[in-house]
Coordinates of C-alpha atoms in Angstrom, one line a residue:
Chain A
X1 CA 27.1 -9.2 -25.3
X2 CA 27.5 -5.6 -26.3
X3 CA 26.4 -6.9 -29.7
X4 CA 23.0 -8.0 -28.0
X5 CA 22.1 -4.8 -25.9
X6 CA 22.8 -3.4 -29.5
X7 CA 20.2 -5.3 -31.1
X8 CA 17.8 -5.2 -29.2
X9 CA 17.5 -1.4 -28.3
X10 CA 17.5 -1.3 -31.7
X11 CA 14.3 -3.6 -32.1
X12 CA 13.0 -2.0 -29.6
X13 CA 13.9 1.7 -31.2
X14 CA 12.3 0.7 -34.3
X15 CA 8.8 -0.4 -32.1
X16 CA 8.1 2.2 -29.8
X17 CA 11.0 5.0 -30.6
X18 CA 12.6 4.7 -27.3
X19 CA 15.5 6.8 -28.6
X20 CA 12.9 9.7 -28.2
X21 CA 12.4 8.6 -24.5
X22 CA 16.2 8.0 -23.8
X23 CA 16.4 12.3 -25.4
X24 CA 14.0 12.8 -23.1
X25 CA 15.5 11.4 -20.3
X26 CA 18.6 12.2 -21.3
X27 CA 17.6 16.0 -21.4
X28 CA 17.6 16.9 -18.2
X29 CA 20.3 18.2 -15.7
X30 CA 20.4 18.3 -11.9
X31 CA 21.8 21.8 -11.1
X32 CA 25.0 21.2 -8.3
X33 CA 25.0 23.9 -5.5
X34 CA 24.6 24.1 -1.7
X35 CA 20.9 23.3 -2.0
X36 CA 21.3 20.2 -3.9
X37 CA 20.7 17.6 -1.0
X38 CA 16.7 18.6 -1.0
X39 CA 16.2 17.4 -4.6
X40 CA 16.3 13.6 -3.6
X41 CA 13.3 13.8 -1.2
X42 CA 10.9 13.7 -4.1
X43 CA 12.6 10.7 -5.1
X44 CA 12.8 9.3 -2.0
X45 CA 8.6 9.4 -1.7
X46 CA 8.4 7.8 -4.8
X47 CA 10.4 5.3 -4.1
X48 CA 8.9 4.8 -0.3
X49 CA 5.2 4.7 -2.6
X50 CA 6.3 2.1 -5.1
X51 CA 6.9 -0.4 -1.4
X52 CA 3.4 0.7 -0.1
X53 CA 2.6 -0.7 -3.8
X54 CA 4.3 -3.4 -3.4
X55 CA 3.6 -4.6 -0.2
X56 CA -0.3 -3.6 -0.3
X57 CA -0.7 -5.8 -2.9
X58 CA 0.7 -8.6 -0.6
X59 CA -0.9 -7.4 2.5
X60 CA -3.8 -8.2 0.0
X61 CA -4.0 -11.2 -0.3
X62 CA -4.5 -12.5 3.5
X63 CA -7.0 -9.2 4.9
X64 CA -10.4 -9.4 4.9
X65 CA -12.3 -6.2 4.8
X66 CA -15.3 -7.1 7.1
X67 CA -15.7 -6.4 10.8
X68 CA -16.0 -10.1 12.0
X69 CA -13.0 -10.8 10.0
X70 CA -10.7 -7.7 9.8
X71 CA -8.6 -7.8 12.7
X72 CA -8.2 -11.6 12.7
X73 CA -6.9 -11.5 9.4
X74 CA -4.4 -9.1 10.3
X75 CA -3.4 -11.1 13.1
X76 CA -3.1 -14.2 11.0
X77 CA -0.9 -12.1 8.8
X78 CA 1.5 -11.1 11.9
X79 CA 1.4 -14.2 13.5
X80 CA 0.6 -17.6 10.9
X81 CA 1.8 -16.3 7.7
X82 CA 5.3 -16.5 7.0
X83 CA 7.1 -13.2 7.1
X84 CA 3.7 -11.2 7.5
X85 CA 5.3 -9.7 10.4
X86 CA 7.8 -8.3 8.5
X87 CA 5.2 -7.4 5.5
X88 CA 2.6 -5.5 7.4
X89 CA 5.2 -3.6 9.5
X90 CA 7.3 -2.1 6.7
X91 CA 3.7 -1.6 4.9
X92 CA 3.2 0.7 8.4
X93 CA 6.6 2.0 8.8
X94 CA 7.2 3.1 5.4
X95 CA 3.5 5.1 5.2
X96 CA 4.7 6.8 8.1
X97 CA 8.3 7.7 6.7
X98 CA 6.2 8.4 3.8
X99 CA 4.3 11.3 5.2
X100 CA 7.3 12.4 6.9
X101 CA 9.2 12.9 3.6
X102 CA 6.6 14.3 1.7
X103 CA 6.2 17.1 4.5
X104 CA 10.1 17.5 3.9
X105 CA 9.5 17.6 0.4
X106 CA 6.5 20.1 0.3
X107 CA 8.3 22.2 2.8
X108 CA 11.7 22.1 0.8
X109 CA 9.7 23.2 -2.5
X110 CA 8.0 26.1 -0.6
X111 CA 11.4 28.1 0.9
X112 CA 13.4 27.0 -2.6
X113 CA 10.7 28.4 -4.1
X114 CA 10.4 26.0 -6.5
X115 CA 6.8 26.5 -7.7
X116 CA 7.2 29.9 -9.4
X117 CA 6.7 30.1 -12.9
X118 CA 6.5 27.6 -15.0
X119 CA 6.5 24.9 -12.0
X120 CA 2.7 26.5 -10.7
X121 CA 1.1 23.3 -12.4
X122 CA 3.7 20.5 -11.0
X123 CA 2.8 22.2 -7.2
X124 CA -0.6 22.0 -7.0
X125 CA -0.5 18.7 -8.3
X126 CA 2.5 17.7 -5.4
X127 CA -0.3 19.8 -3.4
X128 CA -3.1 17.4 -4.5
X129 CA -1.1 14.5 -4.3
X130 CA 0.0 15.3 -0.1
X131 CA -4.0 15.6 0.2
X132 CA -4.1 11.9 -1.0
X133 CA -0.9 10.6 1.0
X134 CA -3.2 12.1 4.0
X135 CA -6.2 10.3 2.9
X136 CA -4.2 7.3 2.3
X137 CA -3.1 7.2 5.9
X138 CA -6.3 7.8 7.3
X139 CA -8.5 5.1 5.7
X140 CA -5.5 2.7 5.9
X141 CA -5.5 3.7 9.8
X142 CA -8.8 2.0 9.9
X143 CA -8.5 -1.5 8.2
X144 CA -6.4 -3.6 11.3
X145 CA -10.0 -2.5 13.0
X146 CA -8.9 -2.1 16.3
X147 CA -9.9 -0.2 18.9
X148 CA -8.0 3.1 18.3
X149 CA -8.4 3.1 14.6
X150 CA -11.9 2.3 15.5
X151 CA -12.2 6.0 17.5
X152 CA -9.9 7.9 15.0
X153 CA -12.1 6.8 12.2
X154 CA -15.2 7.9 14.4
X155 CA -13.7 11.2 15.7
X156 CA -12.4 12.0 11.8
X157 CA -15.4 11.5 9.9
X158 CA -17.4 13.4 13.0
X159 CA -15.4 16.5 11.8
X160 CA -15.8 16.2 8.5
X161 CA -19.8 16.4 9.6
X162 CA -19.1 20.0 10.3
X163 CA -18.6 21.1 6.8
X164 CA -21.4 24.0 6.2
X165 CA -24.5 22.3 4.3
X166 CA -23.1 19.1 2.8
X167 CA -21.8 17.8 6.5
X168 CA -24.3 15.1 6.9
X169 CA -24.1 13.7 3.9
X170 CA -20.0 13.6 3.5
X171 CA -20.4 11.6 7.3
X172 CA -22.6 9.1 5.7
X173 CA -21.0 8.9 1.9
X174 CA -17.4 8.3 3.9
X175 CA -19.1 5.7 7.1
X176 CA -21.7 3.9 4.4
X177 CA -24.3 4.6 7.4
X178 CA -24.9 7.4 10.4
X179 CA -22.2 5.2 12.0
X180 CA -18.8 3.3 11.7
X181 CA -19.7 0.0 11.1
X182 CA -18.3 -2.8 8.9
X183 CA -20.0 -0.9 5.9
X184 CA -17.5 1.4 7.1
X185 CA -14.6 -0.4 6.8
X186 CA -15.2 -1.8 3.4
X187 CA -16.2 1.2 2.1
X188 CA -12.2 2.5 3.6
X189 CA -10.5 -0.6 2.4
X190 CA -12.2 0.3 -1.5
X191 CA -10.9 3.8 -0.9
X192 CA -7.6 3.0 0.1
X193 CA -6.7 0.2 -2.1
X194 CA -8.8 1.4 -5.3
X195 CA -9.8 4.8 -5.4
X196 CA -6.8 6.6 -4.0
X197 CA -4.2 4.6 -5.8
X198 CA -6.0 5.2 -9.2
X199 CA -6.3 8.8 -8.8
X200 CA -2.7 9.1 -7.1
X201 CA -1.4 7.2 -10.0
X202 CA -2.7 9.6 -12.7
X203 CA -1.4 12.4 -10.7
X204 CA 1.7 11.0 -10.1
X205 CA 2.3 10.7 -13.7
X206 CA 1.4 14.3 -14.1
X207 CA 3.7 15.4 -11.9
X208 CA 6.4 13.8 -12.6
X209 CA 6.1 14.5 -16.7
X210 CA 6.1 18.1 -15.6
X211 CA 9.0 18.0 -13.3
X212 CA 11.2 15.8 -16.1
X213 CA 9.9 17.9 -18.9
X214 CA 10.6 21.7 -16.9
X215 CA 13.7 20.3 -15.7
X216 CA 14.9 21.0 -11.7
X217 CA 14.0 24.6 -10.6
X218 CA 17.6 27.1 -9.0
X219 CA 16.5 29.2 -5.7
X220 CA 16.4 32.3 -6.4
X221 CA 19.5 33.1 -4.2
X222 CA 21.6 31.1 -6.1
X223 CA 20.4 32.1 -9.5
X224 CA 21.1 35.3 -8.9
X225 CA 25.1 34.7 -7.6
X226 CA 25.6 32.5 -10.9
X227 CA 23.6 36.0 -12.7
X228 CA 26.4 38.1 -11.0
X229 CA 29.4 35.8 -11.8
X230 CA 29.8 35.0 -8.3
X231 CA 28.8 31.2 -8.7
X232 CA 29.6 28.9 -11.3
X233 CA 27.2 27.4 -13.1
X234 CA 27.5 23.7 -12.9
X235 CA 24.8 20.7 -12.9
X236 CA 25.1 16.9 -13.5
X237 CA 22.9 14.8 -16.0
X238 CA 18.9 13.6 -14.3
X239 CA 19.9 9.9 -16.4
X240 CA 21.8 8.5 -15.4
X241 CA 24.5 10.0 -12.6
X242 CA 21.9 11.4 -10.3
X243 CA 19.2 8.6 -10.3
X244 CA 22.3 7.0 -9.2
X245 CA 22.7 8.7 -6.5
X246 CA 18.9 8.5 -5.8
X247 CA 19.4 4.8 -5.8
X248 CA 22.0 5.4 -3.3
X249 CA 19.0 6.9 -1.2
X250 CA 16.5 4.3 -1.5
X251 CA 19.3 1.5 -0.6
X252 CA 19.6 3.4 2.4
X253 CA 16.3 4.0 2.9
X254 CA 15.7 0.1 2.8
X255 CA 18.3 -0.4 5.3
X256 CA 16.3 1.8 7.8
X257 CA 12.6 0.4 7.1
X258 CA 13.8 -3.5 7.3
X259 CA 15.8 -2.6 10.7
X260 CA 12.9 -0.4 11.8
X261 CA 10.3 -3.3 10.8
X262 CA 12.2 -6.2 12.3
X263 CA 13.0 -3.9 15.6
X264 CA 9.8 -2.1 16.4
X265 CA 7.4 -4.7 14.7
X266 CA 3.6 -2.6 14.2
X267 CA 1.4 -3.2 17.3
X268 CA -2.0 -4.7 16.6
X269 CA -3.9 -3.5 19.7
X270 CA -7.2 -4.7 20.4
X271 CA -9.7 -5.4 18.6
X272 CA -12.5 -2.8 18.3
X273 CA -15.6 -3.1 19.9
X274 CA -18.1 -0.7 18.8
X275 CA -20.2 -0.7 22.0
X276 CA -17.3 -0.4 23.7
X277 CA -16.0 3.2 25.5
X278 CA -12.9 4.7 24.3
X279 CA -9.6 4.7 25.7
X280 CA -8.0 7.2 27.7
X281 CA -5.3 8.8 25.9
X282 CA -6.9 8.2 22.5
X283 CA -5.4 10.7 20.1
X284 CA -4.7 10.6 16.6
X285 CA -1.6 9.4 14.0
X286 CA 1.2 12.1 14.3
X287 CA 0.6 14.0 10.9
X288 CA -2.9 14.8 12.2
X289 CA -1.5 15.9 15.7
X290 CA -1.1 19.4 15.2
X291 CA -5.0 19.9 14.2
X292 CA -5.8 18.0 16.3
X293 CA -4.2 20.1 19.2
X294 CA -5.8 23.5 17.8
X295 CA -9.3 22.2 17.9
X296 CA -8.6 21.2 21.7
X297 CA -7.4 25.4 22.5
X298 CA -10.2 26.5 21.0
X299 CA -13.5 27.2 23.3
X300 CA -16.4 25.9 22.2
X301 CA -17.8 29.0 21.4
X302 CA -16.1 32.0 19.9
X303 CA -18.7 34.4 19.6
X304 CA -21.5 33.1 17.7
X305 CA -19.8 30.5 15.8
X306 CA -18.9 26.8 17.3
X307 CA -15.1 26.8 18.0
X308 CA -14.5 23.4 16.1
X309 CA -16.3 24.8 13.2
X310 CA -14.2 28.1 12.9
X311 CA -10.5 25.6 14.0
X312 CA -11.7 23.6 10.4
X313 CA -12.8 26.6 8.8
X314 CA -9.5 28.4 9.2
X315 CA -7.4 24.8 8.8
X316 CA -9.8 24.6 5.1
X317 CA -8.7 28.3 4.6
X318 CA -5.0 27.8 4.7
X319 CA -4.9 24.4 3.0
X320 CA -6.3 26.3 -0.2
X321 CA -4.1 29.2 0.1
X322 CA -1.1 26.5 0.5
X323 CA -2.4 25.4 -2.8
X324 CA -2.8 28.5 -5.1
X325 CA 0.3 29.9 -3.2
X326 CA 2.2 30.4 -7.0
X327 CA -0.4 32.3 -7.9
X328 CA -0.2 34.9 -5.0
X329 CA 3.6 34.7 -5.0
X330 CA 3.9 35.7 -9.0
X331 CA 6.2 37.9 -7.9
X332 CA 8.8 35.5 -7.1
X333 CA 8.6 34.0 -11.0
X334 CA 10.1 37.6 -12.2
X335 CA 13.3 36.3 -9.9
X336 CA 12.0 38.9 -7.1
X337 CA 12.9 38.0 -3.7
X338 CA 9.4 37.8 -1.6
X339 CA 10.3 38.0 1.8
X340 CA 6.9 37.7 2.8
X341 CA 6.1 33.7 1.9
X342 CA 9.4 32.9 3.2
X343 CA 8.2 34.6 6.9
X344 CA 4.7 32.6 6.1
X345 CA 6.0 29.2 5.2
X346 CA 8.4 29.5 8.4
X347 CA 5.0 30.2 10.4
X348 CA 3.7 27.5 9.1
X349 CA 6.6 25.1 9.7
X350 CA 6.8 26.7 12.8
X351 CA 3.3 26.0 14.2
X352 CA 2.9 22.7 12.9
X353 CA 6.3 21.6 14.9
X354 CA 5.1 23.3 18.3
X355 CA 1.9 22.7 17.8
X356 CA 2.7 18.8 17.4
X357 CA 5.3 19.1 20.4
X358 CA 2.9 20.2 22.2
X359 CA -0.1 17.2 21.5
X360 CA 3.0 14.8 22.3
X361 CA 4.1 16.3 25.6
Chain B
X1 CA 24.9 -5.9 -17.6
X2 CA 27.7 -5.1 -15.5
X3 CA 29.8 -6.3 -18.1
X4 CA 28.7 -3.7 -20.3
X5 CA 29.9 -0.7 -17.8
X6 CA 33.2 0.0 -19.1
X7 CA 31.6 0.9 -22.2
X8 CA 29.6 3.4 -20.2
X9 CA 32.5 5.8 -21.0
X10 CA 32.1 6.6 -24.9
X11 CA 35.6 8.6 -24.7
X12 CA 37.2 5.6 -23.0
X13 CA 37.0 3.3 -25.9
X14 CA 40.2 2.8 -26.7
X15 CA 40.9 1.7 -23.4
X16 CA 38.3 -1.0 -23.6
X17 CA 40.4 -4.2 -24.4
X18 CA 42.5 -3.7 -21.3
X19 CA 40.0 -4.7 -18.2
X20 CA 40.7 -2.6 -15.7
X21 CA 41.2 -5.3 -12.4
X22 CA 40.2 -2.7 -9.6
X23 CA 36.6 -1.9 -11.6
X24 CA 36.1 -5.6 -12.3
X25 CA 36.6 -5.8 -8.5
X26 CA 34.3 -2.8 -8.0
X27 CA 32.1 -4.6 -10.2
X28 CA 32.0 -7.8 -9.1
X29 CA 31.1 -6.5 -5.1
X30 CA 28.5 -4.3 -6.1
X31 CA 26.6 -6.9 -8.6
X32 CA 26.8 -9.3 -5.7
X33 CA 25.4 -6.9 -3.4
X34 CA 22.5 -6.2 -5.7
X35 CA 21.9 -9.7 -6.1
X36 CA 21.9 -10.2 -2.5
X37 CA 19.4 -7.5 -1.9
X38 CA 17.1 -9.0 -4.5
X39 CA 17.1 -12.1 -3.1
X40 CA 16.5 -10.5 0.3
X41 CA 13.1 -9.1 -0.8
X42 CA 12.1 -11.6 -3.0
X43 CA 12.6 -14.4 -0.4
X44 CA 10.4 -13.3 2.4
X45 CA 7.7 -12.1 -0.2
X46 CA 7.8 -16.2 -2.2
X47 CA 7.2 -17.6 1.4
X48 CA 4.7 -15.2 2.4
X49 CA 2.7 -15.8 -0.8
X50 CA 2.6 -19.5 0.3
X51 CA -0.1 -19.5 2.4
X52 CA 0.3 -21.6 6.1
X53 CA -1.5 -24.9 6.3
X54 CA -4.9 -24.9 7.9
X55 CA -5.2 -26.6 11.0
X56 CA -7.3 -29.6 11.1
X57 CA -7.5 -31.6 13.5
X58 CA -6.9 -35.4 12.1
X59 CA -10.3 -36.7 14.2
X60 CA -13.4 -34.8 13.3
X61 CA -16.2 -35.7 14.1
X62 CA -19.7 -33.9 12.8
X63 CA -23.4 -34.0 13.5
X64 CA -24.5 -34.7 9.9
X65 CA -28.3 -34.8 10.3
X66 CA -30.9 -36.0 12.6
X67 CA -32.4 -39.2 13.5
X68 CA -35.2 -39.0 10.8
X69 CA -34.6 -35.8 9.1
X70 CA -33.9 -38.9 5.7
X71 CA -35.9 -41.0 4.4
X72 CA -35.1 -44.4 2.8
X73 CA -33.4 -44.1 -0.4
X74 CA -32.4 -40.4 0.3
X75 CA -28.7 -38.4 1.0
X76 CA -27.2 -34.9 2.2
X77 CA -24.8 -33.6 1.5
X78 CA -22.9 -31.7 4.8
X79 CA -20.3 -30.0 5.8
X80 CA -17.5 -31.7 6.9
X81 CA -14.5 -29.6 8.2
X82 CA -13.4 -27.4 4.7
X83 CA -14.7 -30.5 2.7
X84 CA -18.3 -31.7 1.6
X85 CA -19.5 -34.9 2.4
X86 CA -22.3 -36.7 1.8
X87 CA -24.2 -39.0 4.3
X88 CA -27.1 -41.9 2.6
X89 CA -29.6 -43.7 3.8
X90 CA -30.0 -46.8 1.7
X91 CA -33.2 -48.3 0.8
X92 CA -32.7 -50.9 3.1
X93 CA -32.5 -47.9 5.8
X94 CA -28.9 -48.2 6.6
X95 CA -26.7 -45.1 6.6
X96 CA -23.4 -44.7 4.8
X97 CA -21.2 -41.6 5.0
X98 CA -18.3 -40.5 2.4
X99 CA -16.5 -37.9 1.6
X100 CA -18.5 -36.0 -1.5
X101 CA -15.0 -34.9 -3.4
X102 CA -15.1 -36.8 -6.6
X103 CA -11.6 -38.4 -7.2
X104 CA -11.3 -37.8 -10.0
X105 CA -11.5 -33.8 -10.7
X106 CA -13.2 -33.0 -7.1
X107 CA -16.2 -31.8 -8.2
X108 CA -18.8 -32.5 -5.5
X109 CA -21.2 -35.5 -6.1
X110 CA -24.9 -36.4 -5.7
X111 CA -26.7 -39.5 -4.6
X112 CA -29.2 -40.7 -7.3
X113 CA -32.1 -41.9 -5.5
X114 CA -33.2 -43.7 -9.3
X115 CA -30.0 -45.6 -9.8
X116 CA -29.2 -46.4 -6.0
X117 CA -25.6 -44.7 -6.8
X118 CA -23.6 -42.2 -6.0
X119 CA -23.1 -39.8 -9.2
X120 CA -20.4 -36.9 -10.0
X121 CA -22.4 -34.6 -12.0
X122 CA -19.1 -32.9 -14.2
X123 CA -17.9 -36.4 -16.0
X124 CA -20.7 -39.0 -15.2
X125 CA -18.4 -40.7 -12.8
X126 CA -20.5 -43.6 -10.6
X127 CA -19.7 -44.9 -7.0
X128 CA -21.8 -47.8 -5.7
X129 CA -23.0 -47.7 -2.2
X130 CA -19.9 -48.7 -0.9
X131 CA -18.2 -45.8 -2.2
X132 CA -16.1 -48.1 -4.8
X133 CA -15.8 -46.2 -8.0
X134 CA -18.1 -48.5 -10.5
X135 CA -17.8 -46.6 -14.0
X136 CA -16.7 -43.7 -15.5
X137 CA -13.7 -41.2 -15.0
X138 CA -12.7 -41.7 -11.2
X139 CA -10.2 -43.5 -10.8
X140 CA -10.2 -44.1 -7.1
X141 CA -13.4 -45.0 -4.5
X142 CA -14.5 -42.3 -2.0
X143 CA -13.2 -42.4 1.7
X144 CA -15.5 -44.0 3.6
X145 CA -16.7 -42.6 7.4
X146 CA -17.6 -44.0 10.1
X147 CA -21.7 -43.3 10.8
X148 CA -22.7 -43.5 14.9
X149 CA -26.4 -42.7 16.3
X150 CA -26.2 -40.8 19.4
X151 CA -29.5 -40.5 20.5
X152 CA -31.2 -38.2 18.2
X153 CA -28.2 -37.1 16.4
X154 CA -26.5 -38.7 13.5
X155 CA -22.7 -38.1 14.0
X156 CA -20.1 -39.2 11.1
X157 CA -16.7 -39.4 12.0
X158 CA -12.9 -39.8 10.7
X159 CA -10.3 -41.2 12.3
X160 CA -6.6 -40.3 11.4

């Protein structure tokens, strides 16, 4: 046996030099200190990305992406097909743990500071990438074609109508018309099952290269105890003891989306009718929730300007100062404590969590 | 693989000849474990890719053309539940109705007005009127259907 695994690393050594990727796996180290526990929620997305892979490309190959035969492909899935109950709800559970773990993992990288120099590059591409988990969830929203994903698709793409000059033309590239039709939902379902994985794959790659290639990043706080002697340095080998332990994780992480999906199967609703009114109480997915509840505080006019059009100009504002954020914080790459992104991130946190408590209750 | 662990430990080699019982036991639970959580994912996902049957009912019964709408020595070819089928009118003006699935690889065949037959286009398979295959590849006839007039419509039906 041993003699075997020999031989054939070796064959394959002598084909593709995968002693060079085993050095370069090999290479990096997990720091150990009291902020360890948030280095597995990158992991943890990618792992809850490869089922969304997985079971997209099942989900596949029953849906139909047209609006006489959307929905009732989805129902055949959850009620004819074997197990597409089980299918289509961890594909809907899992986005939504998903998103929730990439928030984690975005906020985690912002307070450890984690994207000071040389790490600018790997976050605006984890930046970049949280755009396209967003996108993801919001043309996949649409696909079942029922009525609420029906009115968040129309109420989403209205907004995007208020961008200055190139408004009315974003609403009809991202409906295929002046309305949401079933030109819309193709165009959605060739978005979300082509587009975005293609340009989320290449990122993805990117990103993670850089973070195997620059290695995990020490808070500041910490590197300066280990500076002053008063914290020993210590760290465990990336490959293979802490992808172990990131295995450990994701088996977990199974556990909870198979009991979630067989517990809280994914609700279909009803199917959209597009001459139909909307429903009282029609809001939309959770991650959206907090913009959502801004635009409804503002007035409709403040000033001169239309209140929805300054809510989206501000939320468009902040989105690309979240992204160039190591560039403004340089400060912190010279091991200088900046107080002042900390107090903005916890804003941030802040008003996203009351803001969303706030849409809910 | 999980035979190979123990070697895992290059500064442990001398202790490799003596198997350690509790890791084998380690081992052997978590192997199974990972076996069982493979087979976990992999079995709903095999039966999912198998798609369910289609429901059709066994009696069908379809409104293949009107009264007239063929002449003599002519055929169509309709729809008949997810199948083709092909209803003739013989020279003589009698209709027939079979199914239009060629036995032999299912392409769909033709009536040939010229040689009174019925003809599968792909491997010059022939099928007299009675559906009975007469030359070529097919090695079965075609089902035949029952053909009723109801007033103006021409209905062809299977029974189970």
């Amino acid at each position: 046996m041993a003699n075997l695994k020999r031989r054939t690393l070796d064959w394959l050594n002598e084909r593709m030099g995968s002693d060079g990727i085993e050095e370069f796996l090999r290479h990096k180290r997990v720091p150990i200190h009291r902020h360890t526990v948030w280095y597995y929620f990158g992991g943890m997305a990618l792992f809850l990305f490869i089922i969304q892979v997985l079971t997209g490309i099942l989900l596949l190959m029953y849906y139909r992406p047209t609006a006489s035969g959307a929905f009732e492909s989805v129902q055949f899935i959850m009620t004819q097909v074997q197990f597409g109950w089980l299918i289509r709800s961890i594909h809907s559970w899992s986005a939504n743990l998903m998103i929730l773990i990439v928030f984690i993992h975005m906020f985690s990288v912002f307070f450890m500071k984690a994207y000071r120099k040389p790490r600018e590059l790997t976050w605006v591409s984890g930046m970049l990438l949280f755009f396209i988990v967003l996108a993801f969830g919001f043309s996949g929203y649409l696909l079942p074609w029922n009525t609420l994903a029906f009115f968040a698709t129309k109420v989403g793409t209205d907004m995007a109508g208020f961008t200055p000059f190139a408004g009315k033309w974003i609403v009809e590239f991202l409906r295929g018309g002046d309305q949401v039709t079933g030109a819309t939902l193709t165009r959605f379902f060739g978005f979300h099952v082509a587009v975005l994985p293609g340009i989320a794959t290449l990122l993805l790659a990117f990103h993670l290269l850089l973070v195997q290639k620059l290695g995990m990043s020490v808070p500041p706080g910490v590197e300066k105890e280990i500076e002053d002697g008063h914290l020993p340095e210590r760290s465990m080998p990336f490959f293979p003891n802490f992808l172990l332990r990131d295995i450990m994780g994701w088996y977990g992480a199974l556990g909870v989306l198979g009991a979630l999906a067989a517990i809280f199967p994914w609700e279909l609703g009803v199917k959209a009718n597009p001459f139909g009114s909307a429903p009282a109480g029609i809001r939309p997915e959770w991650y959206f929730l907090f913009m959502y509840q801004t635009l409804k505080y503002l007035p409709s006019k403040v000033s001169f300007i239309d209140g929805e059009l300054l809510g989206l100009m501000l939320f468009g504002f902040a989105g690309a100062v979240w992204v160039i954020v190591p560039f403004l914080d340089y400060k912190a790459g010279f091991g200088r404590i900046t107080r002042f992104f900390s107090g903005l991130g916890m804003f941030v946190l802040g008003y996203i969590i009351v803001l969303s408590c706030l849409a809910i209750f | 693989m999980m035979a190979q662990s123990d070697s895992g430990k290059p500064d442990e080699g001398a202790r490799e000849s003596k198997v350690d019982t509790g890791r084998r036991w380690v081992n052997l639970v978590l192997g199974t474990g990972i076996v069982a959580t493979i087979a976990s994912f992999i079995y709903p996902a095999v039966r999912y890719v198998i798609p369910p049957p289609v429901s059709e009912s066994s009696n069908l019964s379809v409104v293949a053309a009107k009264v007239g709408e063929l002449k003599n020595n002519a055929a169509k070819v309709f729809r008949f539940g997810s199948e083709p089928a092909i209803l003739i009118r013989t020279a003589d003006g009698n209709y027939r109705a079979f199914t239009a699935v060629c036995t032999h690889l299912g392409c769909t065949v033709q009536y040939r007005a010229d040689l009174h037959e019925v003809w599968c286009p792909c491997h010059n398979g022939m099928y007299d009127l009675q559906g009975r295959n007469v030359s070529g590849p097919p090695p079965r006839p075609l089902a035949q259907y029952q053909v009723h007039i109801q007033g103006e419509d021409i209905v062809v039906v299977r029974n189970a």
